[in-house]
Tab-separated table of C-alpha atoms in Angstrom:
chain	number	residue	atom	x	y	z
A	253	MET	CA	-11.237	-12.252	-21.438
A	254	GLU	CA	-13.842	-13.323	-18.867
A	255	GLN	CA	-16.502	-11.380	-20.751
A	256	ARG	CA	-15.582	-13.255	-23.930
A	257	ASN	CA	-15.770	-16.614	-22.109
A	258	ALA	CA	-19.158	-15.722	-20.647
A	259	GLU	CA	-20.425	-14.798	-24.111
A	260	LEU	CA	-19.119	-18.086	-25.538
A	261	ILE	CA	-20.809	-20.079	-22.775
A	262	ASN	CA	-24.095	-18.217	-23.304
A	263	GLU	CA	-23.864	-18.841	-27.057
A	264	ILE	CA	-23.251	-22.563	-26.492
A	265	ILE	CA	-26.148	-22.812	-24.026
A	266	LYS	CA	-28.523	-21.031	-26.416
A	267	GLY	CA	-27.444	-23.404	-29.176
A	268	MET	CA	-28.016	-26.442	-26.983
A	269	VAL	CA	-31.478	-25.206	-25.995
A	270	LYS	CA	-32.271	-24.949	-29.724
A	271	GLY	CA	-30.943	-28.495	-30.243
A	272	ASP	CA	-27.874	-27.482	-32.268
A	273	PRO	CA	-25.533	-30.514	-32.406
A	274	ASN	CA	-22.500	-28.234	-32.887
A	275	ALA	CA	-23.276	-26.526	-29.583
A	276	PHE	CA	-23.459	-29.910	-27.860
A	277	GLU	CA	-20.099	-30.843	-29.350
A	278	LYS	CA	-18.485	-27.549	-28.268
A	279	CYS	CA	-19.850	-28.000	-24.753
A	280	TYR	CA	-18.455	-31.518	-24.543
A	281	GLN	CA	-15.058	-30.435	-25.883
A	282	LEU	CA	-14.814	-27.540	-23.423
A	283	TYR	CA	-16.014	-29.191	-20.242
A	284	SER	CA	-15.437	-32.928	-20.532
A	285	PRO	CA	-11.810	-32.857	-19.281
A	286	ALA	CA	-12.722	-31.045	-16.055
A	287	ILE	CA	-15.853	-33.121	-15.470
A	288	TYR	CA	-13.972	-36.360	-16.185
A	289	THR	CA	-11.267	-35.432	-13.682
A	290	ALA	CA	-13.816	-34.724	-10.959
A	291	ILE	CA	-15.647	-37.996	-11.623
A	292	PHE	CA	-12.430	-40.015	-11.794
A	293	LYS	CA	-11.214	-38.652	-8.459
A	294	ILE	CA	-14.434	-39.932	-6.912
A	295	CYS	CA	-14.722	-43.368	-8.513
A	296	GLN	CA	-11.015	-44.131	-9.195
A	297	ASN	CA	-11.903	-46.225	-12.239
A	298	ARG	CA	-11.309	-45.024	-15.800
A	299	GLU	CA	-14.079	-47.060	-17.418
A	300	THR	CA	-16.635	-46.066	-14.808
A	301	ALA	CA	-15.528	-42.438	-15.068
A	302	CYS	CA	-15.982	-42.539	-18.863
A	303	ASP	CA	-19.448	-44.036	-18.486
A	304	LEU	CA	-20.433	-41.472	-15.862
A	305	LEU	CA	-19.003	-38.660	-17.998
A	306	HIS	CA	-21.196	-39.681	-20.916
A	307	ASP	CA	-24.216	-40.077	-18.644
A	308	THR	CA	-23.553	-36.602	-17.253
A	309	PHE	CA	-23.506	-34.952	-20.661
A	310	ILE	CA	-26.550	-36.877	-21.837
A	311	ASP	CA	-28.431	-35.743	-18.722
A	312	ALA	CA	-27.234	-32.174	-19.215
A	313	PHE	CA	-28.284	-32.151	-22.854
A	314	GLU	CA	-31.670	-33.658	-22.062
A	315	ASN	CA	-32.273	-31.134	-19.266
A	316	ILE	CA	-30.663	-28.019	-20.749
A	317	ALA	CA	-34.058	-26.349	-21.044
A	318	GLN	CA	-34.330	-26.496	-17.248
A	319	PHE	CA	-30.989	-24.718	-16.771
A	320	ASP	CA	-31.454	-21.320	-15.148
A	321	THR	CA	-29.279	-18.882	-17.108
A	322	ASP	CA	-28.932	-16.748	-13.984
A	323	ASN	CA	-26.760	-19.528	-12.533
A	324	ASN	CA	-23.287	-20.561	-13.551
A	325	PHE	CA	-23.210	-23.445	-16.048
A	326	ILE	CA	-20.127	-25.270	-14.753
A	327	PRO	CA	-21.432	-25.834	-11.198
A	328	TRP	CA	-24.736	-27.019	-12.676
A	329	LEU	CA	-22.881	-29.504	-14.869
A	330	LYS	CA	-20.700	-30.628	-11.946
A	331	ARG	CA	-23.768	-31.159	-9.787
A	332	ILE	CA	-25.149	-33.502	-12.448
A	333	ALA	CA	-21.796	-35.317	-12.510
A	334	PHE	CA	-21.729	-35.663	-8.717
A	335	ASN	CA	-25.330	-36.829	-8.600
A	336	ASN	CA	-24.558	-39.451	-11.253
A	337	SER	CA	-21.419	-40.506	-9.377
A	338	PHE	CA	-23.274	-40.747	-6.100
A	339	ASN	CA	-26.120	-42.714	-7.681
A	340	HIS	CA	-23.549	-45.077	-9.136
A	341	LEU	CA	-22.060	-45.538	-5.674
A	342	LYS	CA	-25.493	-46.288	-4.233
A	343	LYS	CA	-26.142	-48.894	-6.942
A	344	GLN	CA	-22.828	-50.510	-6.186
A	345	LYS	CA	-23.460	-50.567	-2.439
A	346	ASN	CA	-23.315	-54.349	-2.066
A	347	THR	CA	-20.234	-54.557	-4.254
A	348	LEU	CA	-18.628	-51.760	-2.247
A	349	LYS	CA	-19.216	-53.668	0.975
A	350	LEU	CA	-17.369	-56.613	-0.510
A	351	PHE	CA	-14.559	-54.341	-1.734
A	352	ASP	CA	-14.319	-52.745	1.707
A	353	GLN	CA	-13.978	-56.170	3.293
A	354	ILE	CA	-11.240	-57.079	0.830
A	355	ALA	CA	-9.543	-53.697	1.352
A	356	ASN	CA	-9.628	-54.151	5.128
A	357	THR	CA	-8.007	-57.565	4.699
A	358	GLU	CA	-5.326	-56.043	2.464
A	359	LYS	CA	-4.723	-53.168	4.918
A	360	ALA	CA	-3.964	-55.673	7.646
A	361	GLN	CA	-1.045	-56.966	5.591
A	362	PRO	CA	2.101	-54.821	5.752
A	363	LYS	CA	2.780	-52.804	2.610
A	364	PRO	CA	6.294	-52.823	1.225
A	365	MET	CA	7.886	-49.458	1.934
A	366	THR	CA	9.803	-49.406	-1.343
A	367	SER	CA	6.614	-49.454	-3.412
A	368	MET	CA	5.207	-46.464	-1.514
A	369	ALA	CA	8.477	-44.536	-1.639
A	370	GLY	CA	8.424	-44.566	-5.437
A	371	ASP	CA	4.835	-43.349	-5.715
A	372	LYS	CA	4.688	-39.982	-7.486
A	373	ASP	CA	1.173	-39.074	-6.503
A	374	LEU	CA	0.924	-39.335	-2.733
A	375	LEU	CA	-2.550	-37.825	-2.551
A	376	THR	CA	-4.002	-40.315	-5.014
A	377	LYS	CA	-2.359	-43.141	-3.103
A	378	LEU	CA	-3.808	-41.910	0.175
A	379	LEU	CA	-7.268	-41.347	-1.256
A	380	THR	CA	-7.482	-44.862	-2.634
A	381	ASN	CA	-7.410	-46.113	0.967
A	382	ILE	CA	-10.661	-44.290	1.713
A	383	PRO	CA	-13.984	-45.966	0.831
A	384	GLU	CA	-15.694	-44.441	-2.221
A	385	ARG	CA	-18.619	-42.801	-0.419
A	386	GLN	CA	-16.302	-41.120	2.049
A	387	ARG	CA	-13.914	-40.131	-0.757
A	388	LEU	CA	-16.858	-38.503	-2.563
A	389	ILE	CA	-17.796	-36.448	0.498
A	390	LEU	CA	-14.171	-35.456	1.136
A	391	TRP	CA	-13.723	-34.477	-2.534
A	392	LEU	CA	-16.891	-32.396	-2.571
A	393	PHE	CA	-15.862	-30.554	0.577
A	394	ILE	CA	-12.162	-29.941	-0.075
A	395	VAL	CA	-11.780	-29.755	-3.844
A	396	GLU	CA	-15.198	-28.657	-5.049
A	397	GLN	CA	-15.718	-26.525	-1.913
A	398	TYR	CA	-19.290	-27.589	-1.308
A	399	SER	CA	-20.685	-26.654	2.083
A	400	HIS	CA	-21.660	-29.377	4.527
A	401	ASP	CA	-25.306	-28.436	3.960
A	402	GLU	CA	-24.950	-28.908	0.186
A	403	ILE	CA	-23.212	-32.254	0.676
A	404	ALA	CA	-25.935	-33.328	3.098
A	405	LEU	CA	-28.539	-32.734	0.390
A	406	LEU	CA	-26.580	-34.793	-2.113
A	407	VAL	CA	-26.079	-37.785	0.186
A	408	ASN	CA	-29.443	-37.631	1.988
A	409	GLN	CA	-27.820	-37.197	5.378
A	410	SER	CA	-27.395	-34.374	7.856
A	411	ALA	CA	-24.724	-31.691	7.676
A	412	SER	CA	-23.203	-33.137	10.839
A	413	TYR	CA	-22.810	-36.465	9.009
A	414	SER	CA	-20.778	-34.681	6.334
A	415	LYS	CA	-18.672	-32.921	8.968
A	416	SER	CA	-18.049	-36.201	10.741
A	417	ILE	CA	-16.990	-37.996	7.554
A	418	VAL	CA	-14.627	-35.174	6.553
A	419	SER	CA	-13.118	-35.083	10.031
A	420	ARG	CA	-12.620	-38.865	10.165
A	421	CYS	CA	-11.141	-38.980	6.661
A	422	LEU	CA	-8.681	-36.200	7.384
A	423	LYS	CA	-7.670	-37.886	10.634
A	424	ALA	CA	-7.159	-41.193	8.820
A	425	LEU	CA	-5.089	-39.474	6.129
A	426	ARG	CA	-2.931	-37.763	8.760
A	427	ASN	CA	-2.438	-41.059	10.581
A	428	ASP	CA	-1.566	-42.842	7.345
A	429	VAL	CA	1.003	-40.212	6.453
A	430	GLU	CA	2.407	-40.176	9.991
A	431	GLU	CA	2.701	-43.972	10.195
A	432	ASN	CA	4.404	-44.181	6.837
A	433	LYS	CA	6.176	-40.842	6.649
A	434	ASP	CA	9.556	-42.430	6.011
A	435	ALA	CA	8.114	-44.387	3.114
A	436	TYR	CA	6.633	-41.273	1.471
A	437	MET	CA	9.751	-39.140	1.765
């Protein structure tokens, strides 16, 4: 089965290199759900995630000739998605500062326990309390299993910066769960 999947991926990549529109369509159909999910978990906005998804595939299609067939295609595509997501976050830096200020104001107000108790997706709820840049780093480390060195390259910081952000985010998540554990149960 894996051999068949590898052959299909290689066939799609060869078609894309040749400029075959059917290969582009197959690639999008196969990988867009996974790429969209990864982008959405970072940006937490459906419209932005859709825009970044399209940007990711456009970039991939434009740069397919540079893809090294010795590497795995999916991580290459995800790296493009994460770079696009991170660049979007950098462009929105001033807006994010404003959102962080608003979020900090909202965090100071007590949240009704009944609204949290009914939440089906605790992880999503917890992650929305983390600023986008930190959520990106946490997502890359935990879900995508990037090393701190790889994350450091993506965010133009040191590996210790990545470690620090992950540590602080996990501590904040633990504290949030601990403070509101009755509400989440």
